[in-house]
Short mmCIF file of C-alpha atoms in Angstrom, two decimals:
data_model
loop_
_atom_site.label_atom_id
_atom_site.label_comp_id
_atom_site.label_asym_id
_atom_site.label_seq_id
_atom_site.Cartn_x
_atom_site.Cartn_y
_atom_site.Cartn_z
CA MET A 1066 169.63 145.21 133.10
CA ILE A 1067 173.34 144.45 132.95
CA ARG A 1068 175.87 145.96 135.37
CA ARG A 1069 179.62 145.46 135.57
CA TYR A 1070 182.01 145.82 138.50
CA LYS A 1071 185.72 145.90 139.13
CA LEU A 1072 187.69 145.36 142.33
CA GLU A 1073 189.10 148.68 143.49
CA ASN A 1074 190.55 149.40 146.95
CA PHE A 1075 189.24 146.01 148.14
CA GLN A 1076 185.68 146.94 147.15
CA LEU A 1077 183.51 146.48 144.08
CA ALA A 1078 183.09 149.60 141.97
CA PRO A 1079 180.97 150.07 138.83
CA THR A 1080 182.82 149.98 135.52
CA GLU A 1081 182.07 149.96 131.80
CA ALA A 1082 185.04 147.80 130.85
CA ASP A 1083 184.43 144.61 128.87
CA ASP A 1084 186.92 142.74 131.04
CA ALA A 1085 184.97 143.47 134.25
CA LEU A 1086 185.55 141.15 137.18
CA VAL A 1087 181.86 140.79 138.12
CA TRP A 1088 178.83 140.92 135.84
CA VAL A 1089 175.29 141.25 137.19
CA ILE A 1090 172.27 140.62 134.99
CA ALA A 1091 168.95 141.46 136.67
CA ASN A 1092 165.46 140.96 135.27
CA PRO A 1093 166.86 140.67 131.74
CA THR A 1094 165.10 140.83 128.41
CA ASP A 1095 165.27 137.89 126.01
CA GLU A 1096 167.91 139.73 124.00
CA GLU A 1097 170.07 140.33 127.08
CA LYS A 1098 169.79 136.65 127.99
CA ARG A 1099 170.88 135.65 124.50
CA GLN A 1100 173.88 138.00 124.68
CA MET A 1101 175.04 136.58 128.04
CA ILE A 1102 174.65 132.97 126.89
CA GLN A 1103 176.73 133.65 123.78
CA ARG A 1104 179.35 135.77 125.50
CA PHE A 1105 180.06 133.35 128.36
CA ASP A 1106 179.16 130.13 126.53
CA LEU A 1107 176.63 129.25 129.22
CA ASP A 1108 174.35 126.26 129.49
CA GLU A 1109 170.99 127.74 128.48
CA HIS A 1110 168.98 125.61 130.91
CA ASN A 1111 171.18 126.50 133.89
CA PHE A 1112 171.15 130.18 132.99
CA ASN A 1113 167.36 130.31 132.68
CA SER A 1114 167.03 128.41 135.96
CA ALA A 1115 168.44 131.45 137.76
CA PHE A 1116 165.23 133.34 136.94
CA ASP A 1117 162.81 130.54 137.92
CA PRO A 1118 161.65 130.82 141.58
CA GLU A 1119 160.59 127.16 141.55
CA GLU A 1120 164.02 125.89 140.52
CA PRO A 1121 165.78 123.85 143.27
CA ALA A 1122 169.27 124.70 144.46
CA ARG A 1123 172.05 122.76 142.74
CA ILE A 1124 175.66 122.99 141.57
CA GLU A 1125 177.24 121.76 138.35
CA ILE A 1126 180.99 121.82 137.83
CA GLU A 1127 182.02 122.10 134.20
CA PRO A 1128 185.50 122.49 132.70
CA GLY A 1129 186.45 126.12 133.34
CA ARG A 1130 183.11 127.03 134.94
CA VAL A 1131 181.00 126.38 138.04
CA ASP A 1132 177.22 126.80 137.69
CA LEU A 1133 175.58 127.33 141.07
CA ILE A 1134 171.83 127.83 141.53
CA LEU A 1135 171.13 129.17 145.01
CA LYS A 1136 167.88 129.92 146.84
CA ARG A 1137 167.55 133.30 148.53
CA PRO A 1138 164.74 135.17 150.33
CA ARG A 1139 162.76 137.51 148.16
CA ASN A 1140 162.41 141.10 149.36
CA TYR A 1141 159.11 141.47 151.19
CA SER A 1142 156.44 143.95 150.11
CA SER A 1143 153.06 144.83 151.62
CA LYS A 1144 151.18 143.21 148.73
CA ASP A 1145 152.59 139.81 149.76
CA GLN A 1146 150.05 139.64 152.61
CA PHE A 1147 152.45 138.23 155.25
CA LEU A 1148 153.76 135.58 152.85
CA PHE A 1149 157.56 135.60 152.68
CA LYS A 1150 158.64 134.14 149.36
CA VAL A 1151 161.89 132.72 148.03
CA SER A 1152 163.66 133.46 144.80
CA THR A 1153 166.59 132.02 142.87
CA MET A 1154 170.05 133.36 142.14
CA GLY A 1155 172.55 132.02 139.64
CA LEU A 1156 176.31 132.29 140.28
CA PHE A 1157 178.45 131.35 137.27
CA LEU A 1158 182.09 131.30 138.29
CA PHE A 1159 184.89 131.35 135.69
CA LYS A 1160 188.62 131.59 136.18
CA ASP A 1161 188.69 135.41 136.10
CA THR A 1162 185.00 136.39 135.97
CA LEU A 1163 181.84 135.99 138.01
CA LEU A 1164 178.40 136.30 136.40
CA ILE A 1165 175.46 136.82 138.76
CA ALA A 1166 171.92 136.31 137.46
CA VAL A 1167 168.88 137.41 139.48
CA SER A 1168 165.22 137.90 138.61
CA ASP A 1169 164.78 141.25 140.38
CA ASP A 1170 166.94 144.35 140.38
CA ILE A 1171 168.50 144.54 143.85
CA ASP A 1172 171.79 145.77 145.28
CA LEU A 1173 173.73 142.59 146.02
CA PHE A 1174 176.86 144.18 147.47
CA THR A 1175 175.59 146.16 150.46
CA GLY A 1176 176.48 145.33 154.04
CA LYS A 1177 179.56 144.67 156.10
CA TYR A 1178 180.56 141.55 154.18
CA PHE A 1179 181.50 143.52 151.07
CA LYS A 1180 183.61 146.24 152.67
CA HIS A 1181 186.86 144.33 152.20
CA MET A 1182 187.45 141.75 149.46
CA THR A 1183 190.75 140.50 148.11
CA GLY A 1184 189.68 138.50 145.10
CA LEU A 1185 187.01 136.98 142.90
CA ARG A 1186 186.59 133.78 144.95
CA GLU A 1187 186.04 135.82 148.09
CA VAL A 1188 183.28 137.81 146.36
CA TYR A 1189 181.74 134.49 145.30
CA LEU A 1190 181.74 133.03 148.82
CA LYS A 1191 180.55 136.24 150.47
CA LEU A 1192 177.52 136.30 148.20
CA ILE A 1193 176.60 132.85 149.51
CA TYR A 1194 177.24 133.94 153.10
CA ASN A 1195 175.17 137.08 152.62
CA THR A 1196 172.26 134.98 151.34
CA ILE A 1197 172.28 132.96 154.56
CA SER A 1198 172.38 136.16 156.63
CA HIS A 1199 169.42 137.44 154.62
CA PHE A 1200 167.47 134.33 155.60
CA MET A 1201 168.38 134.89 159.26
CA GLU A 1202 167.16 138.49 159.13
CA HIS A 1203 163.85 137.42 157.62
CA LEU A 1204 163.41 134.77 160.32
CA LYS A 1205 163.81 137.46 162.99
CA VAL A 1206 161.20 139.60 161.23
CA ILE A 1207 158.81 136.64 160.96
CA ASN A 1208 159.17 136.00 164.69
CA MET A 1209 158.50 139.66 165.52
CA ILE A 1210 155.39 139.69 163.30
CA ALA A 1211 154.19 136.45 164.88
CA ASP A 1212 154.49 137.93 168.39
CA GLU A 1213 152.45 140.95 167.34
CA LEU A 1214 149.79 138.77 165.68
CA GLU A 1215 149.53 136.62 168.81
CA ARG A 1216 148.75 139.69 170.89
CA LYS A 1217 146.04 140.68 168.41
CA ILE A 1218 144.60 137.16 168.23
CA SER A 1219 144.17 137.04 172.02
CA HIS A 1220 141.58 139.84 171.72
CA SER A 1221 140.30 139.14 168.20
CA MET A 1222 137.01 137.61 167.11
CA GLU A 1223 137.76 137.45 163.38
CA ASN A 1224 139.93 135.19 161.24
CA LYS A 1225 142.09 137.89 159.63
CA HIS A 1226 145.01 137.64 162.06
CA LEU A 1227 144.74 133.85 162.14
CA LEU A 1228 145.00 133.71 158.35
CA ASN A 1229 148.09 135.92 158.55
CA MET A 1230 149.60 133.38 160.93
CA PHE A 1231 148.90 130.64 158.40
CA SER A 1232 150.77 132.69 155.79
CA LEU A 1233 153.79 132.97 158.10
CA GLU A 1234 153.69 129.22 158.73
CA LYS A 1235 153.61 128.62 154.97
CA SER A 1236 156.58 130.98 154.55
CA LEU A 1237 158.61 128.93 157.03
CA VAL A 1238 157.95 125.77 155.03
CA TYR A 1239 159.32 127.50 151.92
CA TYR A 1240 162.34 128.73 153.87
CA LEU A 1241 163.10 125.31 155.35
CA ASN A 1242 163.04 123.71 151.92
CA SER A 1243 165.26 126.43 150.44
CA ILE A 1244 167.80 126.44 153.28
CA SER A 1245 167.99 122.65 153.16
CA GLY A 1246 168.63 122.74 149.41
CA ASN A 1247 171.35 125.35 149.87
CA SER A 1248 173.08 123.16 152.47
CA PHE A 1249 173.62 120.34 149.96
CA VAL A 1250 175.02 122.82 147.46
CA ILE A 1251 177.45 124.29 149.99
CA GLU A 1252 178.60 120.82 151.11
CA ARG A 1253 179.36 119.84 147.54
CA LEU A 1254 181.13 123.15 147.00
CA LYS A 1255 183.37 122.31 149.95
CA HIS A 1256 184.21 118.87 148.57
CA SER A 1257 185.07 120.43 145.19
CA SER A 1258 187.07 123.35 146.62
CA GLU A 1259 190.42 122.20 145.20
CA LYS A 1260 188.92 121.61 141.77
CA ILE A 1261 187.44 125.11 141.81
CA GLY A 1262 190.74 126.62 142.91
CA LEU A 1263 189.82 127.82 146.38
CA SER A 1264 192.63 128.70 148.77
CA THR A 1265 193.03 127.26 152.26
CA ARG A 1266 191.58 130.48 153.69
CA SER A 1267 188.56 130.18 151.40
CA GLN A 1268 188.05 126.56 152.44
CA GLU A 1269 187.97 127.65 156.08
CA PHE A 1270 185.44 130.31 155.13
CA ILE A 1271 183.25 127.59 153.59
CA ASP A 1272 183.29 125.80 156.95
CA ASP A 1273 181.98 129.00 158.56
CA ILE A 1274 179.29 129.20 155.87
CA ILE A 1275 178.22 125.61 156.58
CA ILE A 1276 177.94 126.29 160.32
CA GLU A 1277 175.95 129.48 159.72
CA ASN A 1278 173.60 127.68 157.33
CA GLN A 1279 173.04 124.87 159.85
CA GLN A 1280 172.15 127.42 162.53
CA CYS A 1281 169.79 129.13 160.10
CA PHE A 1282 168.08 125.82 159.31
CA ARG A 1283 167.67 124.94 162.99
CA GLN A 1284 166.22 128.37 163.71
CA ALA A 1285 163.69 128.04 160.89
CA GLU A 1286 162.86 124.50 162.02
CA ILE A 1287 162.20 125.65 165.60
CA TYR A 1288 159.91 128.45 164.43
CA SER A 1289 158.09 126.09 162.06
CA ASN A 1290 157.50 123.49 164.79
CA ILE A 1291 156.22 126.14 167.21
CA PHE A 1292 153.88 127.56 164.59
CA ALA A 1293 152.54 124.12 163.67
CA SER A 1294 151.89 123.13 167.29
CA MET A 1295 150.21 126.42 168.19
CA VAL A 1296 147.89 126.85 165.20
CA GLY A 1297 145.10 124.86 166.85
CA ALA A 1298 145.49 126.79 170.08
CA ARG A 1299 145.30 130.13 168.27
CA ALA A 1300 142.17 129.01 166.41
CA SER A 1301 140.64 128.00 169.76
CA ILE A 1302 141.40 131.45 171.17
CA VAL A 1303 139.49 133.13 168.34
CA SER A 1304 136.60 130.68 168.78
CA ASN A 1305 136.58 131.25 172.54
CA ASN A 1306 136.54 135.03 172.08
CA LEU A 1307 133.57 134.66 169.75
CA ASN A 1308 131.75 132.43 172.24
CA ILE A 1309 132.28 135.00 175.00
CA LEU A 1310 130.84 137.70 172.75
CA MET A 1311 127.79 135.54 171.97
CA LYS A 1312 127.24 134.90 175.68
CA ASN A 1313 127.34 138.62 176.40
CA LEU A 1314 124.92 139.32 173.55
CA ASN A 1315 122.57 136.61 174.80
CA ALA A 1316 122.67 138.14 178.27
CA VAL A 1317 121.77 141.54 176.82
CA VAL A 1318 118.92 140.04 174.77
CA ILE A 1319 117.47 138.28 177.82
CA ALA A 1320 117.91 141.40 179.96
CA VAL A 1321 115.87 143.35 177.39
CA ALA A 1322 113.29 140.58 176.93
CA VAL A 1323 112.35 140.28 180.62
CA PRO A 1324 111.28 143.92 181.12
CA SER A 1325 109.54 143.77 177.75
CA PHE A 1326 107.47 140.86 179.04
CA PHE A 1327 106.35 142.80 182.12
CA ALA A 1328 105.66 145.86 179.99
CA GLY A 1329 103.50 143.75 177.70
CA VAL A 1330 101.56 142.24 180.59
CA GLY A 1331 101.04 145.44 182.57
CA GLY A 1332 101.68 148.17 180.06
CA MET A 1333 101.66 151.94 180.43
CA SER A 1334 97.87 152.06 180.43
CA GLU A 1335 97.65 149.98 183.61
CA LEU A 1336 100.27 152.10 185.36
CA SER A 1337 98.51 155.30 184.28
CA ALA A 1338 95.21 153.94 185.60
CA ILE A 1339 96.81 153.19 188.96
CA ALA A 1340 98.58 156.56 189.22
CA GLY A 1341 95.70 158.51 187.74
CA PRO A 1342 95.52 160.50 184.47
CA GLN A 1343 96.73 163.64 186.17
CA ASN A 1344 99.97 161.98 187.37
CA TRP A 1345 101.26 160.65 184.03
CA HIS A 1346 104.45 162.70 184.45
CA ILE A 1347 105.18 160.58 187.53
CA ALA A 1348 103.98 157.27 186.07
CA TYR A 1349 106.22 157.38 182.98
CA PRO A 1350 109.53 157.93 184.84
CA LEU A 1351 108.56 155.31 187.42
CA PHE A 1352 107.77 152.81 184.68
CA LEU A 1353 111.08 153.51 182.91
CA LEU A 1354 113.02 153.20 186.17
CA LEU A 1355 111.27 149.91 186.98
CA MET A 1356 112.14 148.45 183.57
CA LEU A 1357 115.79 149.51 183.96
CA VAL A 1358 115.99 147.92 187.41
CA ILE A 1359 114.45 144.67 186.17
CA GLY A 1360 116.75 144.60 183.09
CA GLY A 1361 119.87 145.33 185.13
CA ALA A 1362 118.98 142.76 187.76
CA THR A 1363 118.35 140.14 185.06
CA TYR A 1364 121.71 140.86 183.39
CA LEU A 1365 123.63 140.65 186.68
CA LEU A 1366 121.84 137.42 187.58
CA ILE A 1367 122.80 135.85 184.24
CA LYS A 1368 126.46 136.88 184.61
CA ARG A 1369 126.50 135.42 188.13
CA PHE A 1370 125.18 132.08 186.85
CA GLU A 1371 127.88 132.10 184.12
CA ARG A 1372 130.66 132.53 186.69
CA HIS A 1373 129.41 129.55 188.67
#
């Protein structure tokens, strides 16, 4: 899918003009890829890299064009099973045009950052800034999910919630690698700002982007370290919960076995013989009550030994 935008009233608006300021190609067909490569004289490898989620972040400055491959968080869906994935975005900046290549069809220009834009370079930098903010939002969500899973793990005796925690930990490793790769790209973009034609105001904005990305990396690193150090403890909690359950079950089994032993030794026939055949309606309730008392006393005795 190919969409085009123009800058109108300091915001991006859809247009059908061939001289559009911003072009967005999302989840394209092979024919659409071929058209974009020919129209903008793109490097085929760099263009295809924008649709490869395994492609590392990088920047290449060519005469009249800047090819930037940036990592961004992929939108989460329930089928991802608590695994937050990363995707790739290609930003191809020309003198008067910006081509954006993404693998999934998403709205790139929502949010407060795109309510007021004065030029093409500002759109370019705000897309980078918005990607960092997207990472920060996902980190907050991961932390909230982790807190909820921890509460469930404290009472759980199965591995489901623990496996979900492992998925979150794996997600943070992906995020750390992606954010780190983006930081090198942004640093090089800053050093090449004059060559790209960025104004003094835009260069100051890049400094803000660098600071925001560093904070994002530190936040992801803190979460990752906490997750890594607590995985063993969480696994121990599940194991301990299971051990407690087994102890309780063993206590119940023993509490049932003891009265069964006495019932096997004495039996209803012996009690009936003592009470007499005419008093069976008294013997049966007494026998049942006796077994319940013995079972309950055995269970309480076992629990008392466990506490000490």
